[in-house]
Coordinates of C-alpha atoms in Angstrom, one line a residue:
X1 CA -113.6 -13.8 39.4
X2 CA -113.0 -14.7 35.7
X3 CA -112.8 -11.2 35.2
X4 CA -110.0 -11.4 37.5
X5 CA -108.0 -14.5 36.0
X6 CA -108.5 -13.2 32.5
X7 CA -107.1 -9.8 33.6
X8 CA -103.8 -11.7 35.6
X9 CA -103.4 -13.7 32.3
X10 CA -103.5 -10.9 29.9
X11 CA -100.9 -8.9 32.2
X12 CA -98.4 -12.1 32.4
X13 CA -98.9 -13.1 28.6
X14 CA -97.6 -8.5 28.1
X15 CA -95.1 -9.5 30.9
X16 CA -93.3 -12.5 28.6
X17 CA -93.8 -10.8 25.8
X18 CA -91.8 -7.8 26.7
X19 CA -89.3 -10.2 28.3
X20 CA -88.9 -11.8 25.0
X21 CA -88.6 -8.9 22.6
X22 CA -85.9 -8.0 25.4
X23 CA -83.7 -10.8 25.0
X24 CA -84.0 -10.4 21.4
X25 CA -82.4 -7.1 21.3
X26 CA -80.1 -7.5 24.0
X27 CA -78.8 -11.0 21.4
X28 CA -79.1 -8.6 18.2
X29 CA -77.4 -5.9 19.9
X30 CA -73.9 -8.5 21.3
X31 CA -74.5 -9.9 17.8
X32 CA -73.6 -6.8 16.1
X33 CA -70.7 -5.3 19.1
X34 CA -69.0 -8.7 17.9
X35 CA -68.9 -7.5 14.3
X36 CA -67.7 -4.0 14.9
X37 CA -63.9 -4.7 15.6
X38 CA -63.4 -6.7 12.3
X39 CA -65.4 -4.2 10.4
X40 CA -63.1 -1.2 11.8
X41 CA -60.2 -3.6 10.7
X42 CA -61.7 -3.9 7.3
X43 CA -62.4 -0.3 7.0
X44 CA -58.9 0.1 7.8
X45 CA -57.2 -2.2 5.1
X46 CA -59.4 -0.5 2.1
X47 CA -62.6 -3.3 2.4
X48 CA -66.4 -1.7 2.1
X49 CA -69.2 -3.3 3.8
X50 CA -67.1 -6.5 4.5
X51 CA -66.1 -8.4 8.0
X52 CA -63.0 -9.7 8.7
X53 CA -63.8 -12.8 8.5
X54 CA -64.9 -12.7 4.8
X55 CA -61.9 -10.1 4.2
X56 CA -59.2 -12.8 5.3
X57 CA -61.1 -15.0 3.1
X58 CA -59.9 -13.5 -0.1
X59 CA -56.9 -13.2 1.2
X60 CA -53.1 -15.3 0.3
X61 CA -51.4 -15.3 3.4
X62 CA -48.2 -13.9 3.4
X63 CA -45.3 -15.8 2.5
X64 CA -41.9 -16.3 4.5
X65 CA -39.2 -13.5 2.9
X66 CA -36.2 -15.2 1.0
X67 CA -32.8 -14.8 2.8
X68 CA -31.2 -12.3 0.7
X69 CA -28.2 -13.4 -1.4
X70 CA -24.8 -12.6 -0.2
X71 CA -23.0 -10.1 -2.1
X72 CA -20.2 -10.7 -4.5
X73 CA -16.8 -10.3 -2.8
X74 CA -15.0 -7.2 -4.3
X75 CA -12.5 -8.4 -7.6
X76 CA -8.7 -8.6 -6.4
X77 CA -7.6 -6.5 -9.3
X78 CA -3.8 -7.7 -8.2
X79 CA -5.0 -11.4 -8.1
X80 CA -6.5 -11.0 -11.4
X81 CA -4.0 -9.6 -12.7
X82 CA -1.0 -12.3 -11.9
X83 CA -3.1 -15.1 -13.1
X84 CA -3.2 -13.6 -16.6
X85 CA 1.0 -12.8 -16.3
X86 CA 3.2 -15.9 -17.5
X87 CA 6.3 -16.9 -15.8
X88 CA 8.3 -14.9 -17.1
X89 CA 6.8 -12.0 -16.8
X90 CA 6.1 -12.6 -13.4
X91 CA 9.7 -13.2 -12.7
X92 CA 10.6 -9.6 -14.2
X93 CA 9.0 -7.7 -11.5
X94 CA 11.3 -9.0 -9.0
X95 CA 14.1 -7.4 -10.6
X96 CA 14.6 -3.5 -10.7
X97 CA 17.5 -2.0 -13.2
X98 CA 19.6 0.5 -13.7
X99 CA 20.6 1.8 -17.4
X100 CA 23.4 3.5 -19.4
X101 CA 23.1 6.2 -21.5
X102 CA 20.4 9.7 -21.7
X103 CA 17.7 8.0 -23.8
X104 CA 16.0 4.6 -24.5
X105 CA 18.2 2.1 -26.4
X106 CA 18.6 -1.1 -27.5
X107 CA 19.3 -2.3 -24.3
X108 CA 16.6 -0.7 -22.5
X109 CA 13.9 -2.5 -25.0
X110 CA 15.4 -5.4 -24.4
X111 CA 14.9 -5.5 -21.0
X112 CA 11.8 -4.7 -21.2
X113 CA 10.3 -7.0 -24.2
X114 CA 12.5 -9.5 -23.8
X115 CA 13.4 -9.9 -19.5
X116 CA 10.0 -8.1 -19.1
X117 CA 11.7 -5.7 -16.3
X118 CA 9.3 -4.0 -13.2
X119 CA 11.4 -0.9 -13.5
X120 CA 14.7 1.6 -13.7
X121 CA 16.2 3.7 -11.5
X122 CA 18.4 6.7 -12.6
X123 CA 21.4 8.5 -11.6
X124 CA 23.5 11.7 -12.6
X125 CA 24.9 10.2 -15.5
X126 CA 21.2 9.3 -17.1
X127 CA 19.7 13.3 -16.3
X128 CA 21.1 16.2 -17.8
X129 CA 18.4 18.9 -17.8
X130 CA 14.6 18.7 -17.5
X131 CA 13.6 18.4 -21.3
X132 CA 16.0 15.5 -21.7
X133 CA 14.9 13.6 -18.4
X134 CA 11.1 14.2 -19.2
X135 CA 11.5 12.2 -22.8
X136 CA 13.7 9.7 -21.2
X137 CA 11.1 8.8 -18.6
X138 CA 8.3 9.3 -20.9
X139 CA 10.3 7.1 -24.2
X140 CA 11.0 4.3 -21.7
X141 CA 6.8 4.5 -20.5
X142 CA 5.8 4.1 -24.7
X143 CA 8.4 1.1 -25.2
X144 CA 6.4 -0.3 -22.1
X145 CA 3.0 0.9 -23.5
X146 CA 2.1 -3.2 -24.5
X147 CA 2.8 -4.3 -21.3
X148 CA 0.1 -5.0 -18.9
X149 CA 2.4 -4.0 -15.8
X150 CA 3.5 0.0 -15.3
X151 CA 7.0 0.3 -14.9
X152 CA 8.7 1.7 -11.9
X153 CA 10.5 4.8 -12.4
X154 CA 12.8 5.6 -9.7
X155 CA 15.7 7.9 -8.3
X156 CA 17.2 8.2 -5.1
X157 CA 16.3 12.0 -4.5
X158 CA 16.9 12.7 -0.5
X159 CA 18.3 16.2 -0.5
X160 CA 21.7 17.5 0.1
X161 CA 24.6 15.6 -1.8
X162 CA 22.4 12.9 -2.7
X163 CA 20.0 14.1 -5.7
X164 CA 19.8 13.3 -9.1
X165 CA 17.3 16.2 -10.2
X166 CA 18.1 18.7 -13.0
X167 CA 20.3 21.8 -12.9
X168 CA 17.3 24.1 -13.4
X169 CA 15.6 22.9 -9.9
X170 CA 16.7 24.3 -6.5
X171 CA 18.7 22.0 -4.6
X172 CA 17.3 20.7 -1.2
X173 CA 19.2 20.7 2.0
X174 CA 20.8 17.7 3.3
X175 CA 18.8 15.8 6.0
X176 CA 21.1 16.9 8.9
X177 CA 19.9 19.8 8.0
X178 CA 16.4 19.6 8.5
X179 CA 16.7 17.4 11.2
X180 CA 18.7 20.2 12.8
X181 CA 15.6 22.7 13.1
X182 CA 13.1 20.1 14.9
X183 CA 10.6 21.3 12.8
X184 CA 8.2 18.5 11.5
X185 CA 6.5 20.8 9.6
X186 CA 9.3 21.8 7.6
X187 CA 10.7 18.0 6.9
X188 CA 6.7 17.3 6.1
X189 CA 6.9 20.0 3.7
X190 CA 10.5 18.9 2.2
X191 CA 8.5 15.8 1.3
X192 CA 6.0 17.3 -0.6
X193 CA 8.3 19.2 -2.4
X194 CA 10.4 15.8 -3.6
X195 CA 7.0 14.1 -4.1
X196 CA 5.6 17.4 -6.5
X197 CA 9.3 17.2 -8.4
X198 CA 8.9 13.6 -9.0
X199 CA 5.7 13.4 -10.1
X200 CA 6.0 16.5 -12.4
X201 CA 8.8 14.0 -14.5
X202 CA 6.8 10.8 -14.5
X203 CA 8.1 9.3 -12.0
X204 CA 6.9 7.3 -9.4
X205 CA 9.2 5.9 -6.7
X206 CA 12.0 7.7 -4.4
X207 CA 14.7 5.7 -2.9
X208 CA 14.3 8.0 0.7
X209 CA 14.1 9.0 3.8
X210 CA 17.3 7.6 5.0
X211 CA 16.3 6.5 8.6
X212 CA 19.7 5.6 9.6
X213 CA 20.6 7.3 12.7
X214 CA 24.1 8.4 12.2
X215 CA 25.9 6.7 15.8
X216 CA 29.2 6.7 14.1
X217 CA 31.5 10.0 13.6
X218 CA 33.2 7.9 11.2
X219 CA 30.8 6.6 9.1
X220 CA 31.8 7.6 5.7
X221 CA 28.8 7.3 3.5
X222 CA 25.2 8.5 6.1
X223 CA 26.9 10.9 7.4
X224 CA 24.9 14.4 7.0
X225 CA 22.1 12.1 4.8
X226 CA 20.5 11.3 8.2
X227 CA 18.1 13.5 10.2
X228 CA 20.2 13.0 13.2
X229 CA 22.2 11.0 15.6
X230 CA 19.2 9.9 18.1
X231 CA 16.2 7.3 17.0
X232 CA 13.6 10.0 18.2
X233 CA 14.9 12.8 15.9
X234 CA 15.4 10.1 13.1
X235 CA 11.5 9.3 13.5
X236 CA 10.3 11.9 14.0
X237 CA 11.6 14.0 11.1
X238 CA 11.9 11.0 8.4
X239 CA 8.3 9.8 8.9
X240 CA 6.9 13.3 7.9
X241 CA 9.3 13.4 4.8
X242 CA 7.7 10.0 3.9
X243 CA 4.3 11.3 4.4
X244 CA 5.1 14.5 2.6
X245 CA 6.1 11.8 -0.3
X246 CA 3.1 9.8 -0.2
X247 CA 0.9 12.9 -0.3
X248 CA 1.8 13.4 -3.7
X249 CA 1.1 10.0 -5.2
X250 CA 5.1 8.8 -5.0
X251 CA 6.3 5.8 -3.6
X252 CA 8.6 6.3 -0.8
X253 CA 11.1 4.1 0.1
X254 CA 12.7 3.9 4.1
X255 CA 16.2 2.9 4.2
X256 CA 19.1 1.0 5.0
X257 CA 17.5 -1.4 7.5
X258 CA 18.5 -3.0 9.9
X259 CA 20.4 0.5 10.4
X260 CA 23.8 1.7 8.6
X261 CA 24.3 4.1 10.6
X262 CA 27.1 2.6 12.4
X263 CA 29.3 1.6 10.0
X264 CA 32.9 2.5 9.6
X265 CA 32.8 0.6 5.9
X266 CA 31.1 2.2 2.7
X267 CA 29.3 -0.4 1.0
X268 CA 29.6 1.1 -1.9
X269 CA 32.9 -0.3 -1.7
X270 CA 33.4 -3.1 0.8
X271 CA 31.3 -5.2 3.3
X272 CA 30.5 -3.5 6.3
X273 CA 30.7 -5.6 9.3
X274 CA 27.9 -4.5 12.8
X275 CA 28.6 -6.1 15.8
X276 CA 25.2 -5.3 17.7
X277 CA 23.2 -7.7 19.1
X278 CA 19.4 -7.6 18.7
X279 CA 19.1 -5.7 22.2
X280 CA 20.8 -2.8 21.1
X281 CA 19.3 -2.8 17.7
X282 CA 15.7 -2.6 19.3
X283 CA 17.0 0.5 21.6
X284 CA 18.4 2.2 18.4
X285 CA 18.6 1.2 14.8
X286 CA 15.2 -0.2 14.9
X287 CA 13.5 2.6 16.6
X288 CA 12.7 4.5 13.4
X289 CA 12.0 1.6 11.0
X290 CA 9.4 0.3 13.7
X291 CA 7.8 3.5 13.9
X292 CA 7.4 4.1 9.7
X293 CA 5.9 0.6 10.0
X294 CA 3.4 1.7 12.1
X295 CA 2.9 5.1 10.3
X296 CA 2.3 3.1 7.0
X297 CA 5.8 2.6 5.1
X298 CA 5.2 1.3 1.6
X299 CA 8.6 0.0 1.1
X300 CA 11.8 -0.8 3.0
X301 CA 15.2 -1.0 1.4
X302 CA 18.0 -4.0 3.3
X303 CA 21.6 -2.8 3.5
X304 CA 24.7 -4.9 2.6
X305 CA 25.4 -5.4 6.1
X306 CA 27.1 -8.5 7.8
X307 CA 25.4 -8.5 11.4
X308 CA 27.1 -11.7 13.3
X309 CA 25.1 -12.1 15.5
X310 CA 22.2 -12.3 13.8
X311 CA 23.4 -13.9 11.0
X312 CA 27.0 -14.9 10.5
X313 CA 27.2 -16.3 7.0
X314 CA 25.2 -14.0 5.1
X315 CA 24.5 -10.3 5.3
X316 CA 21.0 -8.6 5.5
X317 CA 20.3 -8.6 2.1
X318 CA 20.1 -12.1 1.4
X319 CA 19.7 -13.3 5.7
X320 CA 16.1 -15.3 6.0
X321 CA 17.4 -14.1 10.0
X322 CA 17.2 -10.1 9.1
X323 CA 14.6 -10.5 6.3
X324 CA 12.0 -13.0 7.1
X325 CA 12.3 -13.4 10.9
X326 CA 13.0 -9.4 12.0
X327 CA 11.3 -7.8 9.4
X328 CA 8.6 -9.9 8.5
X329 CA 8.0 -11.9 11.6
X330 CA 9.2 -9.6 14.4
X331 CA 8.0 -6.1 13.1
X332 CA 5.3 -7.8 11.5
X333 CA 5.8 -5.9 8.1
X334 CA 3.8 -6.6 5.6
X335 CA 5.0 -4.6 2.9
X336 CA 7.5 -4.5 0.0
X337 CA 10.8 -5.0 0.1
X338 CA 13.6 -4.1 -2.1
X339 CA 17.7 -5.0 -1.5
X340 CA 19.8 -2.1 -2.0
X341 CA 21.7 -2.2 -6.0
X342 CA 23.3 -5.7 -5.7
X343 CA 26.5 -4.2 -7.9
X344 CA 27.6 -2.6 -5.3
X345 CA 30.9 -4.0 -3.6
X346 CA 29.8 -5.2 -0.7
X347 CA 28.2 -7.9 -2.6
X348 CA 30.1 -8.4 -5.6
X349 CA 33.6 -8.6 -4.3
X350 CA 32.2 -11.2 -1.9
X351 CA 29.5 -13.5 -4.0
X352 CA 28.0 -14.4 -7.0
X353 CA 25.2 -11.5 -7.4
X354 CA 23.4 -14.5 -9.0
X355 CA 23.1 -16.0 -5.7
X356 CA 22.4 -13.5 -3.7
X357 CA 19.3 -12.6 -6.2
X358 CA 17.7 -16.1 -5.7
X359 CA 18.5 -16.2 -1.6
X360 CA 16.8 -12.6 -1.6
X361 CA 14.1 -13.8 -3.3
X362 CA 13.8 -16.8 -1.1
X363 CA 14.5 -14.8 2.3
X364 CA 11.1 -12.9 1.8
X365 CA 12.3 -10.2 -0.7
X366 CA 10.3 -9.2 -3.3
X367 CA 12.8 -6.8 -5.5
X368 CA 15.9 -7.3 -6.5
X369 CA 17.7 -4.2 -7.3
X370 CA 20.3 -3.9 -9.8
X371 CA 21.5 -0.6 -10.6
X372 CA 24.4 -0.9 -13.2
X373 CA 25.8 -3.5 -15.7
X374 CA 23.2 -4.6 -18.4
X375 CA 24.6 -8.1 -18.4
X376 CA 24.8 -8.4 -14.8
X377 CA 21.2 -7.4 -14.9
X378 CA 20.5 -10.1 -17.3
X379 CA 22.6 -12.3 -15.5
X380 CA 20.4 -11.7 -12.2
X381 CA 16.9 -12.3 -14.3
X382 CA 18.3 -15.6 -15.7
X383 CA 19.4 -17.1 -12.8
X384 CA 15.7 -16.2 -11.2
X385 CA 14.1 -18.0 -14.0
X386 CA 16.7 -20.9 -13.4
X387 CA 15.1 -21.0 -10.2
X388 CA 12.0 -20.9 -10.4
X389 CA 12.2 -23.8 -13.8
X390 CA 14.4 -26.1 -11.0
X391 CA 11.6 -25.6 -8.1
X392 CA 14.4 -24.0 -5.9
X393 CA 11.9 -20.9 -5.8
X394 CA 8.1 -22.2 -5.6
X395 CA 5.3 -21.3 -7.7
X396 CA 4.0 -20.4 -4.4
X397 CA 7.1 -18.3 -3.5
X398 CA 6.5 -16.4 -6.6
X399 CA 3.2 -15.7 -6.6
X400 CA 3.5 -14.0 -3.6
X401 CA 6.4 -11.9 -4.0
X402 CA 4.7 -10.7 -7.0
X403 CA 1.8 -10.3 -5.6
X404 CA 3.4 -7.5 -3.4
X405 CA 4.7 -5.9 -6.2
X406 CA 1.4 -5.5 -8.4
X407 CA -0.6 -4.7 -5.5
X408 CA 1.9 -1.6 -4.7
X409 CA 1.4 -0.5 -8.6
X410 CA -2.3 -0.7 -8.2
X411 CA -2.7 1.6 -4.8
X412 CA -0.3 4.0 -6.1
X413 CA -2.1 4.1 -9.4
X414 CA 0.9 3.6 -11.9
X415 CA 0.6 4.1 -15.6
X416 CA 2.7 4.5 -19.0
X417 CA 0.7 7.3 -19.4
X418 CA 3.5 9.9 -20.5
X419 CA 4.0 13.1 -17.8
X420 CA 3.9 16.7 -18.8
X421 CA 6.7 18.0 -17.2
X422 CA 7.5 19.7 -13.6
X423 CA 6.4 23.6 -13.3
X424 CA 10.0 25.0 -12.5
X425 CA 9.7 28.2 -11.7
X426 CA 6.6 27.5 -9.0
X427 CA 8.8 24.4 -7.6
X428 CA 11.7 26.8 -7.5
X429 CA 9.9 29.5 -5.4
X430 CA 7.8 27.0 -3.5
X431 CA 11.4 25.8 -2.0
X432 CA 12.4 29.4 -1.8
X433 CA 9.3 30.2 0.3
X434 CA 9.7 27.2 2.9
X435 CA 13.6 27.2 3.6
X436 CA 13.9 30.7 4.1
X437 CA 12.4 31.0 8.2
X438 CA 14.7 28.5 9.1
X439 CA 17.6 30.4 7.1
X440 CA 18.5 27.8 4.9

């Protein structure tokens, strides 16, 4: 019998020993699965023999990125460069001249030292071959070398009858012409061609296309200088010479707006006098001048035009009506503007050019051109300062007509660096080559 107990208590005392070397391993055994995942993780990030716990122990928790900074808005190179112009100097950009004479003179320093002029223009009378034009351009660019403002250098070169070019260059055909053969390509290719010509002298602006559309058999100065006689021709032909122009680093410049196309008056001479309404001008006159808009036009020229009934007391080129609420507010242009040569007579045997200057200005113009008489040019500059000294054209005012003007400069890159010359021959056969499918 005690055999028996003895033997029962030896197998339980086995029995609860296994049990407890059991739970021991089965506790050693969760013990260590518990470890694994942040030993894997510490494997994982480079530690050796560590757990995660003591891993994230030596650890600096990360710290919340700083917002980065915002970056530097871009310098306005225009901005800059009309804080740094005085008065002065400001007010000679608004005023474009003409000269007299085949070389730089007294005059022509003078204007530029003293009246601090944005530009010329030439005609016939200031070109007589290319070797004289070239050092006419390039003497007037070294006389303005100390100026921090490029000068404009301008002709009106359109083709046909209206071309100021030298002798030795092939003559272009008059706009009716090309408008006549439909061919965009062509018209595109005329611009290029007035754009390489320019640029081979220097110079830097053209004073076309003529976007008139000629309405009027009578009209005795558009006449065969406009593409054609309906608004879709007009557009389509003069926008691709304008492009053609721009291609090549020149300034184009669309003109007469609102539209002189159906005038019976030369300017030149007298005041012409339109009758439309602003109905029919938006059915016809406008039509190309809206579209250049759209297409990018640098620069619009305002005729000397008396439009009653938009503006009975003054004509375009001084009318806050045509300037300010048509072009600027209507079309929504944006641009430069120029007036067309105030010494013509449709201003000057009516009113004091002085005048009409300032009211430009003040109508939204940023330009005033004035293409002959070296005191009336003087006359025009003084009577700007006068206003802007009296307040009746803001420091505000003429900041931002200026503004315009520098900006335009910039894009198109204008310098007083002095030009090389045009390649003749090549311009010559390059006009040769493109007239001659469409027999011209």
């Amino acid at each position: 019998m005690d055999r028996i107990n003895t033997s029962h208590r030896s197998k339980s005392l086995w029995t609860i020993t296994c049990l407890l070397l059991l739970v021991t391993l089965l506790i050693g055994g969760c013990s260590g699965a518990a470890r694994n995942p942040s030993s894997s993780a510490g494997e994982g990030t480079g530690a050796s023999g560590s757990n995660g716990t003591e891993t994230n122990q030596g650890q600096t928790p990360p710290s919340t990125p700083e917002a980065p900074e915002e970056p530097e808005k871009p310098a306005d190179p225009a901005a800059k460069l009309l804080d740094e112009l005085s008065t002065e100097e400001k007010i000679g950009q608004l005023v474009l001249v003409g000269m007299d004479g085949t070389e730089p003179n007294d005059v022509t320093r003078q204007l530029i030292e003293e009246y601090h002029v944005g530009g010329f223009i030439f005609y016939k009378n200031n070109i007589q071959d290319t070797k004289q034009a070239l050092a006419l351009f390039n003497g007037l660019k070294t006389a303005n070398q100390n100026k921090a403002v490029p000068l404009f250098l301008s002709v009106d070169e359109e083709g046909g009858r209206v071309s100021r070019m030298p002798g030795e260059l092939a003559k272009l055909p008059a706009a009716r012409k090309i408008g006549n053969t439909g061919s965009t390509e062509l018209a595109g290719q005329i611009g290029e061609i007035i754009g390489k010509e320019l640029a081979g002298f220097g110079l830097n602006l053209d004073f076309a296309p003529v976007l008139d559309v000629n309405s009027n058999p009578d009209n005795p100065v558009i006449g065969d200088r406009a593409f054609g006689t309906k608004p879709e021709i007009v557009s389509r032909m003069g926008i691709a010479v304008m492009k053609g122009i721009q291609e090549q680093g020149i300034i184009p410049v669309v003109k007469h707006f609102p539209g002189h196309g159906d005038t019976s008056v030369d300017s030149h001479l007298g005041l012409p006098v339109v009758e439309h309404d602003l109905d029919r001008l938006q059915k016809l006159e406008l039509v190309p001048f809206k579209q250049a808009i759209q297409e990018g036009a640098d620069v619009v020229m305002i005729a000397h035009l008396l439009m009653p009934k938009l503006d009975p007391d003054h004509p375009a080129s001084f009318s806050k009506a045509v300037i300010h609420d048509l072009l600027r507010e209507e079309l929504g242009y944006e641009g430069t503007i120029i007036s067309d040569d105030m010494t013509m007579g449709a201003i000057v045997e009516h009113y004091d050019i002085r005048d009409a200057a300032v009211q430009f200005i003040q109508s939204g113009g940023n330009i005033v051109l004035v293409g002959h008489d070296a005191e009336k040019e003087k006359q025009v500059i003084q009577a700007l300062r006068d206003a802007v000294n009296s307040g009746t054209i803001s420091t505000e005012t003429l900041d931002e007509r200026v503004y315009d003007v520098l900006k335009l400069k910039q894009k198109y890159q204008l310098s007083n660096d002095p030009a090389q010359g045009p390649n003749t021959k090549q311009l010559n056969q390059d006009i040769s080559d493109i007239l001659k499918p469409y027999g011209l």
